[in-house]
XYZ file of C-alpha atoms in Angstrom:
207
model
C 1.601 20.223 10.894
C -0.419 22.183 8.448
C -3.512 20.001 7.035
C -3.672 21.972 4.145
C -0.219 20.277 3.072
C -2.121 17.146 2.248
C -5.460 18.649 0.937
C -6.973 17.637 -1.718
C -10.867 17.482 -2.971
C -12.686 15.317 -0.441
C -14.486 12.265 -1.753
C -16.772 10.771 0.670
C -16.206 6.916 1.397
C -19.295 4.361 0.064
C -19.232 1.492 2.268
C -21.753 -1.123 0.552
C -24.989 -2.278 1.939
C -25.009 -6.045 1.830
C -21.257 -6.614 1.642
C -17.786 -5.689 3.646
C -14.155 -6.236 3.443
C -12.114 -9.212 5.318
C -8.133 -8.965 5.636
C -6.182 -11.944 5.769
C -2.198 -12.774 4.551
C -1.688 -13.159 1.434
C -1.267 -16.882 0.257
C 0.873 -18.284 -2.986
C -2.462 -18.657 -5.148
C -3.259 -14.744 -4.582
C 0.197 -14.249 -6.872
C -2.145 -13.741 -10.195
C -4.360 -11.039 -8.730
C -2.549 -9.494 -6.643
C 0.152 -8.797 -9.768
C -2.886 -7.442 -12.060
C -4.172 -5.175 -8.891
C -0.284 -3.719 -8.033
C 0.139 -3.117 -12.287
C -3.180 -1.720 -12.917
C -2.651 0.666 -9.784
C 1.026 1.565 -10.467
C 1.627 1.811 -14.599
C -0.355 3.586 -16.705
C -1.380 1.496 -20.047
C -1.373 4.504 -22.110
C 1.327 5.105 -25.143
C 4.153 2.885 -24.977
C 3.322 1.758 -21.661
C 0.526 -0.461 -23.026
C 3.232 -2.771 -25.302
C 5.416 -3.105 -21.910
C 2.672 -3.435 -19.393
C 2.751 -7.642 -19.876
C 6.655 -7.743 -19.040
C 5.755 -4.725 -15.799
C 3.117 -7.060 -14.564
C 5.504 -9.937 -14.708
C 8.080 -8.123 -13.323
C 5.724 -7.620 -10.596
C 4.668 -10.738 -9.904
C 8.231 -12.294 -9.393
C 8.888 -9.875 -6.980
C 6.160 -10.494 -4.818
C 6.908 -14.165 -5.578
C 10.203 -13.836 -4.028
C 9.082 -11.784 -0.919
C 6.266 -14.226 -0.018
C 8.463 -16.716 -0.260
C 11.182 -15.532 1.985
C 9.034 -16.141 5.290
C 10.611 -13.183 6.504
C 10.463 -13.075 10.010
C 8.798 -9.119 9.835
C 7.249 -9.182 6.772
C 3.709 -9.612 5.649
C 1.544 -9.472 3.042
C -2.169 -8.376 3.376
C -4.670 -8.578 1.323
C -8.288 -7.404 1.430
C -11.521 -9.894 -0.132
C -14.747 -8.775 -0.347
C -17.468 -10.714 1.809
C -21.293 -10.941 1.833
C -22.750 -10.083 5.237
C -25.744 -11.579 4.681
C -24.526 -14.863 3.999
C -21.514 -14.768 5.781
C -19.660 -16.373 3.138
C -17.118 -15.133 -0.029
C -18.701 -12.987 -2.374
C -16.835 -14.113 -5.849
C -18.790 -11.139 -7.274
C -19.907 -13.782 -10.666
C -15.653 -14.019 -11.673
C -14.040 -15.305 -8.657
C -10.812 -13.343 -10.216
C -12.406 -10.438 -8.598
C -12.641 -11.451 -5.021
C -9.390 -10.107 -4.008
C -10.207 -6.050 -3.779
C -6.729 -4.923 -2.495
C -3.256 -5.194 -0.694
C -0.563 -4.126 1.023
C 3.050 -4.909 2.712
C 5.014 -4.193 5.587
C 8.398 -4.852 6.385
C 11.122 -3.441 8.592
C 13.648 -0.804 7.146
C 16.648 0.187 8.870
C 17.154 4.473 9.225
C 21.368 3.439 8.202
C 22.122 2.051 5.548
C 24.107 -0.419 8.224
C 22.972 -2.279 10.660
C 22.375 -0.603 14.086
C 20.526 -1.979 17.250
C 17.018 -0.510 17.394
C 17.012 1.543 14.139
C 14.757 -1.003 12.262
C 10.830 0.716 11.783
C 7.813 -0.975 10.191
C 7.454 0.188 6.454
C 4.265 -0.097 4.528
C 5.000 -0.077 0.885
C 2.761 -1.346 -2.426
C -0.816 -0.008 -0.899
C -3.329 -0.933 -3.777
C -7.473 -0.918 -3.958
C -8.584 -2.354 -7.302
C -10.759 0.376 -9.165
C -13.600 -1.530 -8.414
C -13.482 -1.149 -4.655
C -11.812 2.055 -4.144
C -13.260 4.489 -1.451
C -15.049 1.960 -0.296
C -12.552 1.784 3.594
C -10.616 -1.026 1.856
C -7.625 0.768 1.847
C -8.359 2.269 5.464
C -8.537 -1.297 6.684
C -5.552 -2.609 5.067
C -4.085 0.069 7.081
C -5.103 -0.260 10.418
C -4.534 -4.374 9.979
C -0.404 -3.129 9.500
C -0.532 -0.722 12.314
C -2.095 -3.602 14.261
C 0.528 -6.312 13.334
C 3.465 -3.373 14.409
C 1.961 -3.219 17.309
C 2.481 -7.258 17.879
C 6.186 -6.784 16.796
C 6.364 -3.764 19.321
C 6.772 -0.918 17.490
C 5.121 2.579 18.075
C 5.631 4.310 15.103
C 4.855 3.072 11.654
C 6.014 4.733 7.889
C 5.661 5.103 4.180
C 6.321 7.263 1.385
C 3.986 8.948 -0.857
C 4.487 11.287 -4.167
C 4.202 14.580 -3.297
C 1.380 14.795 -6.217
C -0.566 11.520 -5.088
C -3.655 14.042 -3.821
C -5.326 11.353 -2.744
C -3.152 9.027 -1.375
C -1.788 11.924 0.758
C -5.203 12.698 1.569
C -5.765 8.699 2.673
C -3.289 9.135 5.076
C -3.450 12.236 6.562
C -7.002 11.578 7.820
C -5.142 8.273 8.709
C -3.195 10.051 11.570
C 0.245 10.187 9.153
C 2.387 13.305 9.349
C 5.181 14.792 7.115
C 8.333 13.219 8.407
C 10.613 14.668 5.619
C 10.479 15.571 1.820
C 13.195 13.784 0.049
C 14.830 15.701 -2.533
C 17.522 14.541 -5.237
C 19.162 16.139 -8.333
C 17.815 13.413 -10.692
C 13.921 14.241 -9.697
C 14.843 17.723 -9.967
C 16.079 17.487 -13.418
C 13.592 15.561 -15.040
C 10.822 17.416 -13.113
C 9.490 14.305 -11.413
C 6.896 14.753 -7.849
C 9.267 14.407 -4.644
C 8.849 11.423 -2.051
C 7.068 12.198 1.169
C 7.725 9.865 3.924
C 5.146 10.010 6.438
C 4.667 8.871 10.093
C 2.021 7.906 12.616
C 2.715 7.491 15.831
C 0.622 4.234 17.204
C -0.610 3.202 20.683
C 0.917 -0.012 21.781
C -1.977 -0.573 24.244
């Protein structure tokens, strides 16, 4: 696989000096920022988008609502607070709205669109660092916490999808061990001149 595929300028990460990053699942009461961190990552409030951003961030939040509330038996949502190391405790930051600095999900996908004995593969989908926190390793740790919990449901290889002009999301995961798997191509992105889907995979040790 060629690197240069997924180059994109470098940014070096800024990890900061009193305080780190703790993972844990997500919980019911996280519903409120995780919807504001997954809408302020995903929509643009620019133009028109800023009169329909309320009923997007809604939107979001039902979703999510829905999923954590399935108990799915492989599905999990992480997210990602920020804690001081020096006093070993929650760092609220002054608004405790802010102490959730990111997320992500996994869930198992099936490669037919029927069901098939061993086709299922862990999916990671809705990866989001609040602007605050990002390159910072929050989202690298959200990451390795999913390729840890496939590894507990005994799976070896682990995927996602990316847009093709996401620079630096591609660039995340490349030096995250994920390769090109395919580029998926339709008539409507075509058309309407819109940034292919990349779905990526990393193979993972189950040792």
């Amino acid at each position: 696989m060629n690197p240069s595929f997924f180059s994109s300028p470098s940014h070096q990460q800024q990890t900061p000096g009193l305080s780190g990053f703790s993972i844990r699942v997500a919980a019911p009461n996280d519903l409120t920022q995780l919807a504001d961190i997954l809408a302020m990552s995903f929509h643009s409030r620019e133009g028109f988008v800023e009169w329909v951003y309320p009923v997007l961030r809604l939107g979001i939040y039902e979703d999510l609502k829905n999923r954590l509330r399935s108990k799915a038996e492989h599905y999990i949502c992480l997210v990602a607070e920020l804690v001081s190391r020096e006093e070993g405790t929650q760092n609220y930051r002054a608004h405790r709205d802010q102490r959730i600095t990111g997320t992500v999900e996994m869930a198992l996908r099936s490669r037919f669109p029927w069901q098939i004995p061993n086709s299922d593969y862990p999916y990671l989908s809705n990866l989001a660092v609040h602007p605050e926190y990002r390159r910072q390793g929050v989202a690298q740790q959200l990451l390795s916490n999913c390729e840890e919990t496939a590894r507990e449901w005994g799976f070896s290889e682990i995927y996602l999808h990316v847009l093709e002009n996401n620079h630096a999301a591609r660039q995340l995961y490349y030096q995250a061990g994920y390769r090109l798997q395919q580029a998926d191509w339709n008539w409507t992105g075509w058309l309407l001149g819109q940034p292919r889907r990349l779905f990526l995979r990393k193979q993972i040790s189950l040792s």
